[in-house]
Amino acid sequence: MMLKKLTLFHFCFFMFQSLLGQVSYGLKGGLNISSSRLSENILNLKPKCSFHAGAFFEFAAIKNLSVRTEFLYSRKGYLHTSLPDSSSYAIKRFNYISVPVLISVPVVPKINILFGPEISILTSAKSKYKGTIHDWSRPMSKIDKAIDLGLSFQFTNDFGIELLYSYGLKGSEIWRYTDFNGAIIREEKIGANQVLQIGLLYKLPHRKGKV
């Protein structure tokens, strides 16, 4: 249901951009360095490197300000062990469809500040420990919310690079406490994704229609 709403949102957003006539669109991809804010009983937390890739649409809202919406496949997660002296780390990998909506404000020529909200839909979650892979979808929240902040540098009119930090709001993971019969008696939100993104952007050529 949420995916249908996001698809409808992107369709309406693209139509709105088309009416304005000042639309650019393109491709984006790059590195994710992700971790999580977890409770204290998760020790020796380490970041995990992965990637993001997708497309974006951007339009000039007012003078010196533009709005961009993105549709990304993004991998997040972390490495951890619950034993202080353990050298074996479990790997958590979370796959999302992420939809950031970023406001871009220029500070100096070719350099912009980016900020805005991000909504992500979990598509799968895996935990790997000593070669054994487990499904980790059950303890995960299906919707992840974050606030994004970063900088972009435009090499040319077509190519740019971004450094973006995504600060996840609490609730990416949910611990469920059960009774002896397996019935859930309490839930506790314990995690929050943190992602540093380094991405490259390529704006596709914009073809103007004939008058």
JSON list of N, CA and C in Angstrom, two decimals, residues 165-194:
[
{"chain": "A", "resi": 165, "resn": "TYR", "atom": "N", "xyz": [24.58, 13.27, 4.95]},
{"chain": "A", "resi": 165, "resn": "TYR", "atom": "CA", "xyz": [24.41, 12.48, 6.17]},
{"chain": "A", "resi": 165, "resn": "TYR", "atom": "C", "xyz": [22.92, 12.31, 6.44]},
{"chain": "A", "resi": 166, "resn": "SER", "atom": "N", "xyz": [22.52, 11.06, 6.61]},
{"chain": "A", "resi": 166, "resn": "SER", "atom": "CA", "xyz": [21.12, 10.72, 6.88]},
{"chain": "A", "resi": 166, "resn": "SER", "atom": "C", "xyz": [20.99, 10.30, 8.34]},
{"chain": "A", "resi": 167, "resn": "TYR", "atom": "N", "xyz": [20.28, 11.11, 9.12]},
{"chain": "A", "resi": 167, "resn": "TYR", "atom": "CA", "xyz": [20.10, 10.86, 10.55]},
{"chain": "A", "resi": 167, "resn": "TYR", "atom": "C", "xyz": [18.74, 10.19, 10.75]},
{"chain": "A", "resi": 168, "resn": "GLY", "atom": "N", "xyz": [18.78, 8.88, 11.01]},
{"chain": "A", "resi": 168, "resn": "GLY", "atom": "CA", "xyz": [17.55, 8.12, 11.16]},
{"chain": "A", "resi": 168, "resn": "GLY", "atom": "C", "xyz": [16.87, 8.39, 12.49]},
{"chain": "A", "resi": 169, "resn": "LEU", "atom": "N", "xyz": [15.55, 8.45, 12.45]},
{"chain": "A", "resi": 169, "resn": "LEU", "atom": "CA", "xyz": [14.77, 8.59, 13.67]},
{"chain": "A", "resi": 169, "resn": "LEU", "atom": "C", "xyz": [14.61, 7.22, 14.33]},
{"chain": "A", "resi": 170, "resn": "LYS", "atom": "N", "xyz": [14.44, 7.21, 15.64]},
{"chain": "A", "resi": 170, "resn": "LYS", "atom": "CA", "xyz": [14.42, 5.96, 16.40]},
{"chain": "A", "resi": 170, "resn": "LYS", "atom": "C", "xyz": [13.29, 5.05, 15.95]},
{"chain": "A", "resi": 171, "resn": "GLY", "atom": "N", "xyz": [13.61, 3.76, 15.83]},
{"chain": "A", "resi": 171, "resn": "GLY", "atom": "CA", "xyz": [12.58, 2.78, 15.50]},
{"chain": "A", "resi": 171, "resn": "GLY", "atom": "C", "xyz": [12.86, 1.93, 14.29]},
{"chain": "A", "resi": 172, "resn": "SER", "atom": "N", "xyz": [14.12, 1.90, 13.80]},
{"chain": "A", "resi": 172, "resn": "SER", "atom": "CA", "xyz": [14.43, 1.05, 12.65]},
{"chain": "A", "resi": 172, "resn": "SER", "atom": "C", "xyz": [14.36, -0.43, 13.01]},
{"chain": "A", "resi": 173, "resn": "GLU", "atom": "N", "xyz": [14.67, -0.75, 14.28]},
{"chain": "A", "resi": 173, "resn": "GLU", "atom": "CA", "xyz": [14.54, -2.12, 14.77]},
{"chain": "A", "resi": 173, "resn": "GLU", "atom": "C", "xyz": [13.62, -2.14, 15.99]},
{"chain": "A", "resi": 174, "resn": "ILE", "atom": "N", "xyz": [12.88, -3.22, 16.12]},
{"chain": "A", "resi": 174, "resn": "ILE", "atom": "CA", "xyz": [11.91, -3.35, 17.21]},
{"chain": "A", "resi": 174, "resn": "ILE", "atom": "C", "xyz": [12.15, -4.70, 17.91]},
{"chain": "A", "resi": 175, "resn": "TRP", "atom": "N", "xyz": [12.45, -4.64, 19.19]},
{"chain": "A", "resi": 175, "resn": "TRP", "atom": "CA", "xyz": [12.55, -5.86, 19.97]},
{"chain": "A", "resi": 175, "resn": "TRP", "atom": "C", "xyz": [11.19, -6.20, 20.54]},
{"chain": "A", "resi": 176, "resn": "ARG", "atom": "N", "xyz": [10.79, -7.44, 20.36]},
{"chain": "A", "resi": 176, "resn": "ARG", "atom": "CA", "xyz": [9.49, -7.90, 20.84]},
{"chain": "A", "resi": 176, "resn": "ARG", "atom": "C", "xyz": [9.69, -8.91, 21.97]},
{"chain": "A", "resi": 177, "resn": "TYR", "atom": "N", "xyz": [9.08, -8.61, 23.12]},
{"chain": "A", "resi": 177, "resn": "TYR", "atom": "CA", "xyz": [9.18, -9.50, 24.29]},
{"chain": "A", "resi": 177, "resn": "TYR", "atom": "C", "xyz": [7.92, -10.37, 24.32]},
{"chain": "A", "resi": 178, "resn": "THR", "atom": "N", "xyz": [8.12, -11.66, 24.50]},
{"chain": "A", "resi": 178, "resn": "THR", "atom": "CA", "xyz": [6.99, -12.60, 24.46]},
{"chain": "A", "resi": 178, "resn": "THR", "atom": "C", "xyz": [6.87, -13.37, 25.77]},
{"chain": "A", "resi": 179, "resn": "ASP", "atom": "N", "xyz": [5.70, -13.96, 25.97]},
{"chain": "A", "resi": 179, "resn": "ASP", "atom": "CA", "xyz": [5.51, -14.82, 27.14]},
{"chain": "A", "resi": 179, "resn": "ASP", "atom": "C", "xyz": [5.89, -16.26, 26.76]},
{"chain": "A", "resi": 180, "resn": "PHE", "atom": "N", "xyz": [5.62, -17.21, 27.66]},
{"chain": "A", "resi": 180, "resn": "PHE", "atom": "CA", "xyz": [6.01, -18.60, 27.42]},
{"chain": "A", "resi": 180, "resn": "PHE", "atom": "C", "xyz": [5.26, -19.23, 26.25]},
{"chain": "A", "resi": 181, "resn": "ASN", "atom": "N", "xyz": [4.12, -18.65, 25.88]},
{"chain": "A", "resi": 181, "resn": "ASN", "atom": "CA", "xyz": [3.34, -19.18, 24.76]},
{"chain": "A", "resi": 181, "resn": "ASN", "atom": "C", "xyz": [3.70, -18.51, 23.43]},
{"chain": "A", "resi": 182, "resn": "GLY", "atom": "N", "xyz": [4.65, -17.58, 23.47]},
{"chain": "A", "resi": 182, "resn": "GLY", "atom": "CA", "xyz": [5.07, -16.90, 22.25]},
{"chain": "A", "resi": 182, "resn": "GLY", "atom": "C", "xyz": [4.27, -15.66, 21.91]},
{"chain": "A", "resi": 183, "resn": "ALA", "atom": "N", "xyz": [3.33, -15.28, 22.75]},
{"chain": "A", "resi": 183, "resn": "ALA", "atom": "CA", "xyz": [2.52, -14.09, 22.49]},
{"chain": "A", "resi": 183, "resn": "ALA", "atom": "C", "xyz": [3.32, -12.83, 22.85]},
{"chain": "A", "resi": 184, "resn": "ILE", "atom": "N", "xyz": [3.24, -11.81, 22.01]},
{"chain": "A", "resi": 184, "resn": "ILE", "atom": "CA", "xyz": [3.97, -10.57, 22.24]},
{"chain": "A", "resi": 184, "resn": "ILE", "atom": "C", "xyz": [3.33, -9.79, 23.39]},
{"chain": "A", "resi": 185, "resn": "ILE", "atom": "N", "xyz": [4.13, -9.46, 24.40]},
{"chain": "A", "resi": 185, "resn": "ILE", "atom": "CA", "xyz": [3.61, -8.72, 25.54]},
{"chain": "A", "resi": 185, "resn": "ILE", "atom": "C", "xyz": [4.14, -7.28, 25.58]},
{"chain": "A", "resi": 186, "resn": "ARG", "atom": "N", "xyz": [5.23, -7.00, 24.87]},
{"chain": "A", "resi": 186, "resn": "ARG", "atom": "CA", "xyz": [5.78, -5.65, 24.85]},
{"chain": "A", "resi": 186, "resn": "ARG", "atom": "C", "xyz": [6.70, -5.48, 23.65]},
{"chain": "A", "resi": 187, "resn": "GLU", "atom": "N", "xyz": [6.70, -4.28, 23.09]},
{"chain": "A", "resi": 187, "resn": "GLU", "atom": "CA", "xyz": [7.60, -3.95, 22.00]},
{"chain": "A", "resi": 187, "resn": "GLU", "atom": "C", "xyz": [8.43, -2.72, 22.38]},
{"chain": "A", "resi": 188, "resn": "GLU", "atom": "N", "xyz": [9.69, -2.72, 21.96]},
{"chain": "A", "resi": 188, "resn": "GLU", "atom": "CA", "xyz": [10.58, -1.61, 22.26]},
{"chain": "A", "resi": 188, "resn": "GLU", "atom": "C", "xyz": [11.36, -1.22, 21.01]},
{"chain": "A", "resi": 189, "resn": "LYS", "atom": "N", "xyz": [11.26, 0.06, 20.63]},
{"chain": "A", "resi": 189, "resn": "LYS", "atom": "CA", "xyz": [12.02, 0.55, 19.49]},
{"chain": "A", "resi": 189, "resn": "LYS", "atom": "C", "xyz": [13.45, 0.83, 19.95]},
{"chain": "A", "resi": 190, "resn": "ILE", "atom": "N", "xyz": [14.42, 0.17, 19.30]},
{"chain": "A", "resi": 190, "resn": "ILE", "atom": "CA", "xyz": [15.78, 0.24, 19.85]},
{"chain": "A", "resi": 190, "resn": "ILE", "atom": "C", "xyz": [16.82, 0.75, 18.85]},
{"chain": "A", "resi": 191, "resn": "GLY", "atom": "N", "xyz": [16.50, 0.86, 17.59]},
{"chain": "A", "resi": 191, "resn": "GLY", "atom": "CA", "xyz": [17.53, 1.20, 16.61]},
{"chain": "A", "resi": 191, "resn": "GLY", "atom": "C", "xyz": [17.21, 2.45, 15.82]},
{"chain": "A", "resi": 192, "resn": "ALA", "atom": "N", "xyz": [18.23, 3.02, 15.19]},
{"chain": "A", "resi": 192, "resn": "ALA", "atom": "CA", "xyz": [18.07, 4.16, 14.29]},
{"chain": "A", "resi": 192, "resn": "ALA", "atom": "C", "xyz": [19.22, 4.14, 13.30]},
{"chain": "A", "resi": 193, "resn": "ASN", "atom": "N", "xyz": [18.91, 4.07, 12.02]},
{"chain": "A", "resi": 193, "resn": "ASN", "atom": "CA", "xyz": [19.94, 4.04, 11.00]},
{"chain": "A", "resi": 193, "resn": "ASN", "atom": "C", "xyz": [20.69, 5.36, 10.92]},
{"chain": "A", "resi": 194, "resn": "GLN", "atom": "N", "xyz": [21.99, 5.25, 10.70]},
{"chain": "A", "resi": 194, "resn": "GLN", "atom": "CA", "xyz": [22.84, 6.41, 10.42]},
{"chain": "A", "resi": 194, "resn": "GLN", "atom": "C", "xyz": [23.64, 6.10, 9.16]}
]
